């Protein structure tokens, strides 16, 4: 509608309704199970004579904490009415209460992703620009925006998930189901950092959510085919695939052009969404498909350093036990060594930038490991340490290197920074 009620929609309709389903097992397809954003907004609107005036996220959360709200069935939304609820309505508006709310450090992506991984929608205030409006009729578009020059008009939205592969957050907006992707949108991580000014989560008396928020967009099911034809093998376009663009302008990247049948395909990786946009724009009209992945630093640095080795087939294999891991869950790592006796170095790169050298050898302690041996970490068995999921959250990487000679003359520290290691 035309109201300035985005704070009430993001807190009540989006975040609190999620808990109504996840914690309280309510059927939120029914209006009586959905918190009324109008009931919240009409109590906190800055100017009751102007339904277009806004409010703050904290005031909306305070209403839910102190009083609660009526359901959407009992107090419907009316964009032309922002009058303060009657005494009778206030007396009945005690449903959907929350126990408390707290701020989230929006400058730290691991904190934000940690809340989402634990099943807590994150309510945020962003400063939109003209590119935000372009999402209206672009369901798969991602909001890219530079740092805001000044903190001006704010807009409340609710993060409901994140996608590490695409480096994006998914959010629900308050502009109806015709906006972008059925009312949902996406922004890249850097835009989140550039444009977010506040972030909050709410806590319920009933406890934590029973299921985590997730944004692993399912792949569309393919249409039935009469026969499945194997994909044609990739063949170089030239004797040696050429670099498609000047990579010197990119932070960390490898991009090559190959052919798949009759199609020219750009393949490789870049480290930032901005570099991916640059590559895509540069290759427009030159290739049929851009299949370039996002590999944030330090992953990109490792991929560049070990480029030739990764092309080999006889390499260590890694298996991580457990799926859909949550905070407090234990997990184990199993490394299967290659088809030759080798010196093995195992380094775990954590989200906080710390590298833990789990296994290493040096020139003074030479010991190879037999081919196809299993090395286990983190399962807590046979005297091994137990690994548990905990913050900070974000991209992590396990690097396993098998070599015929020791990698280092001197042993690495037990822990070091990414920069020191790479």
GROMACS .gro file of C-alpha atoms in nm:
model
  422
    1UNK     CA    1   0.000   0.000   0.000
    2UNK     CA    2   0.089   0.368   0.031
    3UNK     CA    3   0.159   0.366   0.404
    4UNK     CA    4   0.498   0.413   0.565
    5UNK     CA    5   0.441   0.091   0.757
    6UNK     CA    6   0.743  -0.111   0.643
    7UNK     CA    7   0.870  -0.148   1.002
    8UNK     CA    8   0.545  -0.313   1.110
    9UNK     CA    9   0.541  -0.545   0.810
   10UNK     CA   10   0.904  -0.650   0.857
   11UNK     CA   11   0.867  -0.717   1.231
   12UNK     CA   12   0.510  -0.847   1.253
   13UNK     CA   13   0.410  -0.992   0.918
   14UNK     CA   14   0.754  -1.127   0.819
   15UNK     CA   15   0.962  -1.211   1.128
   16UNK     CA   16   0.695  -1.277   1.393
   17UNK     CA   17   0.480  -1.479   1.153
   18UNK     CA   18   0.781  -1.700   1.080
   19UNK     CA   19   0.803  -1.789   1.450
   20UNK     CA   20   0.427  -1.846   1.458
   21UNK     CA   21   0.485  -2.129   1.212
   22UNK     CA   22   0.831  -2.256   1.318
   23UNK     CA   23   0.787  -2.243   1.696
   24UNK     CA   24   0.413  -2.234   1.762
   25UNK     CA   25   0.306  -2.462   1.473
   26UNK     CA   26   0.039  -2.220   1.355
   27UNK     CA   27  -0.093  -2.238   1.001
   28UNK     CA   28   0.016  -1.902   0.863
   29UNK     CA   29  -0.187  -1.949   0.548
   30UNK     CA   30  -0.479  -1.845   0.771
   31UNK     CA   31  -0.523  -1.472   0.855
   32UNK     CA   32  -0.598  -1.555   1.220
   33UNK     CA   33  -0.246  -1.701   1.252
   34UNK     CA   34  -0.069  -1.393   1.110
   35UNK     CA   35   0.024  -1.090   1.325
   36UNK     CA   36  -0.147  -0.770   1.209
   37UNK     CA   37   0.108  -0.514   1.083
   38UNK     CA   38  -0.165  -0.246   1.087
   39UNK     CA   39  -0.224  -0.294   1.460
   40UNK     CA   40   0.148  -0.236   1.523
   41UNK     CA   41   0.190   0.055   1.281
   42UNK     CA   42  -0.118   0.243   1.401
   43UNK     CA   43   0.034   0.262   1.750
   44UNK     CA   44   0.375   0.392   1.642
   45UNK     CA   45   0.312   0.601   1.328
   46UNK     CA   46   0.506   0.926   1.354
   47UNK     CA   47   0.209   1.138   1.243
   48UNK     CA   48  -0.139   0.982   1.277
   49UNK     CA   49  -0.269   1.244   1.034
   50UNK     CA   50  -0.025   1.125   0.768
   51UNK     CA   51  -0.039   0.752   0.695
   52UNK     CA   52   0.267   0.791   0.474
   53UNK     CA   53   0.492   0.882   0.766
   54UNK     CA   54   0.727   0.618   0.895
   55UNK     CA   55   0.843   0.482   1.227
   56UNK     CA   56   1.132   0.284   1.373
   57UNK     CA   57   1.204  -0.087   1.403
   58UNK     CA   58   1.268  -0.057   1.776
   59UNK     CA   59   0.924   0.094   1.839
   60UNK     CA   60   0.760  -0.191   1.648
   61UNK     CA   61   0.958  -0.447   1.848
   62UNK     CA   62   0.865  -0.271   2.173
   63UNK     CA   63   0.494  -0.306   2.088
   64UNK     CA   64   0.541  -0.680   2.038
   65UNK     CA   65   0.743  -0.709   2.358
   66UNK     CA   66   0.516  -0.504   2.584
   67UNK     CA   67   0.173  -0.585   2.444
   68UNK     CA   68   0.166  -0.816   2.142
   69UNK     CA   69  -0.074  -0.764   1.854
   70UNK     CA   70  -0.404  -0.874   1.709
   71UNK     CA   71  -0.424  -1.110   1.414
   72UNK     CA   72  -0.463  -0.999   1.055
   73UNK     CA   73  -0.813  -1.149   1.060
   74UNK     CA   74  -0.917  -0.933   1.357
   75UNK     CA   75  -0.736  -0.617   1.251
   76UNK     CA   76  -0.705  -0.608   0.868
   77UNK     CA   77  -0.472  -0.377   0.680
   78UNK     CA   78  -0.625  -0.056   0.543
   79UNK     CA   79  -0.381   0.177   0.369
   80UNK     CA   80  -0.616   0.474   0.424
   81UNK     CA   81  -0.651   0.423   0.799
   82UNK     CA   82  -0.376   0.469   1.058
   83UNK     CA   83  -0.594   0.574   1.352
   84UNK     CA   84  -0.484   0.462   1.697
   85UNK     CA   85  -0.659   0.136   1.801
   86UNK     CA   86  -0.956   0.163   2.037
   87UNK     CA   87  -0.934   0.064   2.403
   88UNK     CA   88  -1.125  -0.255   2.326
   89UNK     CA   89  -0.886  -0.344   2.044
   90UNK     CA   90  -0.585  -0.271   2.262
   91UNK     CA   91  -0.725  -0.501   2.531
   92UNK     CA   92  -0.759  -0.783   2.277
   93UNK     CA   93  -0.423  -0.719   2.114
   94UNK     CA   94  -0.216  -0.942   2.341
   95UNK     CA   95  -0.130  -1.226   2.103
   96UNK     CA   96   0.207  -1.285   1.931
   97UNK     CA   97   0.413  -1.134   2.214
   98UNK     CA   98   0.791  -1.170   2.212
   99UNK     CA   99   1.017  -1.209   2.512
  100UNK     CA  100   1.281  -0.966   2.394
  101UNK     CA  101   1.482  -0.841   2.099
  102UNK     CA  102   1.848  -0.762   2.046
  103UNK     CA  103   2.072  -0.585   1.800
  104UNK     CA  104   2.296  -0.770   1.556
  105UNK     CA  105   2.635  -0.635   1.451
  106UNK     CA  106   2.550  -0.573   1.086
  107UNK     CA  107   2.914  -0.490   1.007
  108UNK     CA  108   3.003  -0.857   1.060
  109UNK     CA  109   2.858  -1.093   0.802
  110UNK     CA  110   2.935  -1.397   1.017
  111UNK     CA  111   2.708  -1.266   1.294
  112UNK     CA  112   2.421  -1.204   1.053
  113UNK     CA  113   2.460  -1.541   0.882
  114UNK     CA  114   2.491  -1.709   1.221
  115UNK     CA  115   2.150  -1.577   1.326
  116UNK     CA  116   1.995  -1.696   1.000
  117UNK     CA  117   2.162  -2.037   1.033
  118UNK     CA  118   2.013  -2.066   1.383
  119UNK     CA  119   1.666  -1.994   1.245
  120UNK     CA  120   1.629  -1.626   1.333
  121UNK     CA  121   1.508  -1.385   1.063
  122UNK     CA  122   1.708  -1.061   1.079
  123UNK     CA  123   1.512  -0.736   1.058
  124UNK     CA  124   1.721  -0.461   0.900
  125UNK     CA  125   1.699  -0.096   0.804
  126UNK     CA  126   1.851  -0.020   0.465
  127UNK     CA  127   1.892   0.298   0.265
  128UNK     CA  128   1.756   0.221  -0.084
  129UNK     CA  129   1.870   0.390  -0.402
  130UNK     CA  130   1.733   0.396  -0.755
  131UNK     CA  131   1.871   0.047  -0.825
  132UNK     CA  132   1.646  -0.095  -0.552
  133UNK     CA  133   1.341   0.019  -0.750
  134UNK     CA  134   1.461  -0.172  -1.058
  135UNK     CA  135   1.390  -0.502  -0.877
  136UNK     CA  136   1.015  -0.455  -0.927
  137UNK     CA  137   0.983  -0.664  -1.242
  138UNK     CA  138   1.307  -0.865  -1.225
  139UNK     CA  139   1.247  -1.184  -1.024
  140UNK     CA  140   1.605  -1.312  -1.043
  141UNK     CA  141   1.782  -0.977  -1.013
  142UNK     CA  142   2.024  -0.906  -0.729
  143UNK     CA  143   2.047  -0.564  -0.568
  144UNK     CA  144   2.395  -0.419  -0.626
  145UNK     CA  145   2.460  -0.077  -0.476
  146UNK     CA  146   2.765   0.133  -0.381
  147UNK     CA  147   2.822   0.277  -0.033
  148UNK     CA  148   2.558   0.531   0.064
  149UNK     CA  149   2.681   0.892   0.052
  150UNK     CA  150   2.464   0.980   0.352
  151UNK     CA  151   2.204   0.819   0.576
  152UNK     CA  152   1.878   0.942   0.426
  153UNK     CA  153   1.544   0.768   0.369
  154UNK     CA  154   1.534   0.432   0.545
  155UNK     CA  155   1.335   0.121   0.459
  156UNK     CA  156   1.278  -0.189   0.675
  157UNK     CA  157   1.305  -0.539   0.526
  158UNK     CA  158   1.364  -0.884   0.677
  159UNK     CA  159   1.645  -1.121   0.585
  160UNK     CA  160   1.521  -1.478   0.557
  161UNK     CA  161   1.826  -1.661   0.425
  162UNK     CA  162   2.161  -1.650   0.254
  163UNK     CA  163   2.335  -1.828  -0.031
  164UNK     CA  164   2.710  -1.873   0.007
  165UNK     CA  165   2.759  -1.988  -0.351
  166UNK     CA  166   2.604  -1.668  -0.486
  167UNK     CA  167   2.720  -1.447  -0.196
  168UNK     CA  168   2.370  -1.308  -0.146
  169UNK     CA  169   2.109  -1.251   0.123
  170UNK     CA  170   1.743  -1.321   0.053
  171UNK     CA  171   1.488  -1.083   0.204
  172UNK     CA  172   1.114  -1.029   0.217
  173UNK     CA  173   0.989  -0.683   0.124
  174UNK     CA  174   0.657  -0.519   0.215
  175UNK     CA  175   0.547  -0.410  -0.132
  176UNK     CA  176   0.322  -0.702  -0.217
  177UNK     CA  177   0.359  -1.030  -0.409
  178UNK     CA  178   0.402  -0.853  -0.744
  179UNK     CA  179   0.733  -0.706  -0.632
  180UNK     CA  180   1.042  -0.884  -0.769
  181UNK     CA  181   1.028  -1.259  -0.689
  182UNK     CA  182   0.684  -1.301  -0.530
  183UNK     CA  183   0.759  -1.029  -0.275
  184UNK     CA  184   1.114  -1.149  -0.207
  185UNK     CA  185   1.440  -0.996  -0.323
  186UNK     CA  186   1.814  -1.057  -0.306
  187UNK     CA  187   2.114  -0.839  -0.234
  188UNK     CA  188   2.482  -0.924  -0.250
  189UNK     CA  189   2.689  -0.924   0.068
  190UNK     CA  190   2.873  -0.603  -0.022
  191UNK     CA  191   2.549  -0.414  -0.082
  192UNK     CA  192   2.428  -0.532   0.258
  193UNK     CA  193   2.742  -0.383   0.415
  194UNK     CA  194   2.709  -0.067   0.206
  195UNK     CA  195   2.342   0.001   0.274
  196UNK     CA  196   2.243  -0.144   0.614
  197UNK     CA  197   2.221   0.087   0.917
  198UNK     CA  198   2.044  -0.132   1.178
  199UNK     CA  199   1.980  -0.502   1.239
  200UNK     CA  200   1.768  -0.684   1.499
  201UNK     CA  201   1.644  -1.030   1.594
  202UNK     CA  202   1.355  -1.117   1.825
  203UNK     CA  203   1.341  -1.384   2.095
  204UNK     CA  204   1.030  -1.580   2.190
  205UNK     CA  205   0.923  -1.716   2.530
  206UNK     CA  206   0.856  -2.054   2.368
  207UNK     CA  207   1.223  -2.097   2.276
  208UNK     CA  208   1.431  -2.111   1.966
  209UNK     CA  209   1.301  -2.207   1.620
  210UNK     CA  210   1.273  -2.576   1.544
  211UNK     CA  211   1.392  -2.536   1.187
  212UNK     CA  212   1.660  -2.306   1.044
  213UNK     CA  213   1.590  -2.034   0.792
  214UNK     CA  214   1.727  -2.148   0.457
  215UNK     CA  215   1.786  -1.996   0.115
  216UNK     CA  216   1.922  -2.274  -0.093
  217UNK     CA  217   1.701  -2.205  -0.390
  218UNK     CA  218   1.587  -2.539  -0.532
  219UNK     CA  219   1.680  -2.612  -0.885
  220UNK     CA  220   1.387  -2.611  -1.123
  221UNK     CA  221   1.285  -2.963  -1.218
  222UNK     CA  222   1.371  -3.035  -1.581
  223UNK     CA  223   1.094  -3.111  -1.827
  224UNK     CA  224   1.062  -3.480  -1.920
  225UNK     CA  225   1.266  -3.576  -2.223
  226UNK     CA  226   1.240  -3.873  -2.454
  227UNK     CA  227   1.609  -3.943  -2.421
  228UNK     CA  228   1.889  -3.810  -2.207
  229UNK     CA  229   2.190  -3.714  -2.413
  230UNK     CA  230   2.521  -3.690  -2.224
  231UNK     CA  231   2.675  -3.345  -2.224
  232UNK     CA  232   2.944  -3.307  -2.486
  233UNK     CA  233   3.293  -3.292  -2.338
  234UNK     CA  234   3.458  -2.954  -2.306
  235UNK     CA  235   3.705  -2.891  -2.585
  236UNK     CA  236   3.945  -2.596  -2.598
  237UNK     CA  237   3.846  -2.330  -2.846
  238UNK     CA  238   4.215  -2.298  -2.934
  239UNK     CA  239   4.514  -2.524  -2.865
  240UNK     CA  240   4.539  -2.335  -2.534
  241UNK     CA  241   4.228  -2.163  -2.395
  242UNK     CA  242   4.283  -1.791  -2.407
  243UNK     CA  243   4.212  -1.543  -2.134
  244UNK     CA  244   3.892  -1.366  -2.229
  245UNK     CA  245   3.963  -1.033  -2.059
  246UNK     CA  246   4.243  -0.838  -1.896
  247UNK     CA  247   4.254  -1.005  -1.556
  248UNK     CA  248   4.494  -0.747  -1.418
  249UNK     CA  249   4.197  -0.531  -1.329
  250UNK     CA  250   4.039  -0.805  -1.118
  251UNK     CA  251   4.129  -0.876  -0.758
  252UNK     CA  252   4.173  -1.253  -0.789
  253UNK     CA  253   4.046  -1.443  -1.091
  254UNK     CA  254   4.093  -1.701  -1.362
  255UNK     CA  255   3.865  -1.688  -1.666
  256UNK     CA  256   3.904  -1.893  -1.984
  257UNK     CA  257   3.690  -1.958  -2.290
  258UNK     CA  258   3.623  -2.317  -2.397
  259UNK     CA  259   3.363  -2.484  -2.617
  260UNK     CA  260   3.083  -2.724  -2.530
  261UNK     CA  261   2.974  -2.866  -2.858
  262UNK     CA  262   2.897  -2.558  -3.065
  263UNK     CA  263   2.864  -2.325  -2.765
  264UNK     CA  264   3.136  -2.091  -2.644
  265UNK     CA  265   3.149  -2.090  -2.265
  266UNK     CA  266   3.347  -1.870  -2.028
  267UNK     CA  267   3.460  -2.070  -1.725
  268UNK     CA  268   3.657  -2.003  -1.411
  269UNK     CA  269   3.619  -1.797  -1.095
  270UNK     CA  270   3.636  -1.446  -0.955
  271UNK     CA  271   3.650  -1.329  -0.595
  272UNK     CA  272   3.381  -1.058  -0.576
  273UNK     CA  273   3.030  -0.993  -0.714
  274UNK     CA  274   3.163  -0.670  -0.870
  275UNK     CA  275   3.428  -0.865  -1.063
  276UNK     CA  276   3.162  -1.111  -1.177
  277UNK     CA  277   2.958  -0.820  -1.311
  278UNK     CA  278   3.269  -0.691  -1.491
  279UNK     CA  279   3.340  -1.027  -1.652
  280UNK     CA  280   2.977  -1.076  -1.756
  281UNK     CA  281   2.959  -0.730  -1.915
  282UNK     CA  282   3.297  -0.770  -2.089
  283UNK     CA  283   3.199  -1.102  -2.246
  284UNK     CA  284   2.849  -1.003  -2.355
  285UNK     CA  285   2.808  -1.096  -2.720
  286UNK     CA  286   3.138  -1.284  -2.726
  287UNK     CA  287   3.029  -1.609  -2.559
  288UNK     CA  288   2.705  -1.804  -2.538
  289UNK     CA  289   2.730  -1.865  -2.164
  290UNK     CA  290   2.920  -1.724  -1.867
  291UNK     CA  291   2.980  -2.007  -1.619
  292UNK     CA  292   3.209  -1.817  -1.383
  293UNK     CA  293   3.182  -1.895  -1.011
  294UNK     CA  294   3.228  -1.676  -0.705
  295UNK     CA  295   3.528  -1.785  -0.497
  296UNK     CA  296   3.583  -1.528  -0.220
  297UNK     CA  297   3.931  -1.476  -0.082
  298UNK     CA  298   4.113  -1.686   0.043
  299UNK     CA  299   3.949  -1.958  -0.168
  300UNK     CA  300   4.043  -1.775  -0.487
  301UNK     CA  301   4.406  -1.747  -0.374
  302UNK     CA  302   4.421  -2.120  -0.303
  303UNK     CA  303   4.264  -2.200  -0.641
  304UNK     CA  304   4.520  -1.985  -0.822
  305UNK     CA  305   4.816  -2.121  -0.626
  306UNK     CA  306   4.715  -2.485  -0.675
  307UNK     CA  307   4.572  -2.448  -1.025
  308UNK     CA  308   4.799  -2.706  -1.190
  309UNK     CA  309   4.771  -2.954  -0.904
  310UNK     CA  310   4.391  -2.935  -0.896
  311UNK     CA  311   4.384  -3.039  -1.261
  312UNK     CA  312   4.536  -3.376  -1.167
  313UNK     CA  313   4.312  -3.675  -1.100
  314UNK     CA  314   4.513  -3.845  -0.824
  315UNK     CA  315   4.442  -3.601  -0.541
  316UNK     CA  316   4.324  -3.639  -0.179
  317UNK     CA  317   3.953  -3.683  -0.122
  318UNK     CA  318   3.765  -3.514   0.163
  319UNK     CA  319   3.442  -3.609   0.336
  320UNK     CA  320   3.268  -3.404   0.606
  321UNK     CA  321   3.016  -3.593   0.819
  322UNK     CA  322   2.677  -3.446   0.898
  323UNK     CA  323   2.437  -3.240   0.687
  324UNK     CA  324   2.252  -2.917   0.763
  325UNK     CA  325   2.473  -2.859   1.065
  326UNK     CA  326   2.355  -2.613   1.331
  327UNK     CA  327   2.522  -2.444   1.627
  328UNK     CA  328   2.644  -2.704   1.878
  329UNK     CA  329   2.638  -2.996   1.633
  330UNK     CA  330   2.952  -3.209   1.610
  331UNK     CA  331   3.113  -3.292   1.279
  332UNK     CA  332   3.404  -3.500   1.159
  333UNK     CA  333   3.643  -3.481   0.866
  334UNK     CA  334   3.788  -3.780   0.680
  335UNK     CA  335   4.076  -3.746   0.434
  336UNK     CA  336   4.152  -4.029   0.189
  337UNK     CA  337   4.512  -3.998   0.069
  338UNK     CA  338   4.599  -4.041  -0.304
  339UNK     CA  339   4.746  -4.342  -0.482
  340UNK     CA  340   5.102  -4.287  -0.360
  341UNK     CA  341   5.282  -4.259  -0.027
  342UNK     CA  342   5.284  -3.890   0.054
  343UNK     CA  343   5.351  -3.617   0.304
  344UNK     CA  344   5.012  -3.475   0.401
  345UNK     CA  345   4.938  -3.123   0.519
  346UNK     CA  346   4.584  -3.043   0.638
  347UNK     CA  347   4.487  -2.681   0.705
  348UNK     CA  348   4.142  -2.563   0.820
  349UNK     CA  349   4.068  -2.202   0.725
  350UNK     CA  350   3.806  -2.064   0.965
  351UNK     CA  351   3.552  -1.786   0.910
  352UNK     CA  352   3.739  -1.548   1.141
  353UNK     CA  353   4.051  -1.562   0.921
  354UNK     CA  354   4.241  -1.807   1.142
  355UNK     CA  355   4.416  -2.107   0.986
  356UNK     CA  356   4.447  -2.416   1.206
  357UNK     CA  357   4.714  -2.657   1.082
  358UNK     CA  358   4.555  -2.990   1.171
  359UNK     CA  359   4.835  -3.206   1.032
  360UNK     CA  360   5.178  -3.118   0.903
  361UNK     CA  361   5.532  -3.246   0.861
  362UNK     CA  362   5.868  -3.071   0.840
  363UNK     CA  363   6.220  -3.167   0.742
  364UNK     CA  364   6.305  -3.276   1.097
  365UNK     CA  365   6.003  -3.503   1.136
  366UNK     CA  366   5.970  -3.688   0.810
  367UNK     CA  367   5.692  -3.943   0.788
  368UNK     CA  368   5.490  -4.035   0.484
  369UNK     CA  369   5.140  -4.177   0.493
  370UNK     CA  370   5.059  -4.487   0.290
  371UNK     CA  371   4.848  -4.459  -0.024
  372UNK     CA  372   4.470  -4.467   0.028
  373UNK     CA  373   4.494  -4.421   0.404
  374UNK     CA  374   4.215  -4.259   0.601
  375UNK     CA  375   4.298  -3.966   0.830
  376UNK     CA  376   4.020  -3.859   1.064
  377UNK     CA  377   3.964  -3.535   1.256
  378UNK     CA  378   3.697  -3.397   1.485
  379UNK     CA  379   3.490  -3.706   1.564
  380UNK     CA  380   3.607  -3.732   1.926
  381UNK     CA  381   3.696  -4.100   1.889
  382UNK     CA  382   4.024  -4.275   1.979
  383UNK     CA  383   4.154  -3.967   2.158
  384UNK     CA  384   4.085  -3.728   1.871
  385UNK     CA  385   3.950  -3.379   1.941
  386UNK     CA  386   3.578  -3.316   1.892
  387UNK     CA  387   3.475  -3.042   1.646
  388UNK     CA  388   3.156  -2.845   1.719
  389UNK     CA  389   2.978  -2.585   1.507
  390UNK     CA  390   3.010  -2.239   1.664
  391UNK     CA  391   3.049  -1.875   1.569
  392UNK     CA  392   3.181  -1.678   1.400
  393UNK     CA  393   3.000  -1.797   1.087
  394UNK     CA  394   3.087  -1.753   0.721
  395UNK     CA  395   3.292  -1.908   0.442
  396UNK     CA  396   3.537  -2.174   0.558
  397UNK     CA  397   3.778  -2.397   0.369
  398UNK     CA  398   3.966  -2.721   0.425
  399UNK     CA  399   4.292  -2.743   0.233
  400UNK     CA  400   4.458  -3.086   0.200
  401UNK     CA  401   4.790  -3.113   0.017
  402UNK     CA  402   4.963  -3.446  -0.053
  403UNK     CA  403   5.321  -3.414  -0.177
  404UNK     CA  404   5.620  -3.635  -0.247
  405UNK     CA  405   5.845  -3.400  -0.047
  406UNK     CA  406   5.773  -3.195   0.267
  407UNK     CA  407   5.612  -2.858   0.196
  408UNK     CA  408   5.800  -2.662   0.461
  409UNK     CA  409   6.147  -2.685   0.612
  410UNK     CA  410   6.014  -2.552   0.943
  411UNK     CA  411   5.680  -2.650   1.096
  412UNK     CA  412   5.398  -2.398   1.067
  413UNK     CA  413   5.244  -2.257   1.387
  414UNK     CA  414   4.944  -2.445   1.523
  415UNK     CA  415   4.735  -2.140   1.427
  416UNK     CA  416   4.813  -1.848   1.198
  417UNK     CA  417   4.632  -1.594   0.982
  418UNK     CA  418   4.519  -1.653   0.626
  419UNK     CA  419   4.773  -1.401   0.497
  420UNK     CA  420   5.059  -1.569   0.686
  421UNK     CA  421   4.960  -1.911   0.553
  422UNK     CA  422   4.902  -1.815   0.191
   0.00000   0.00000   0.00000
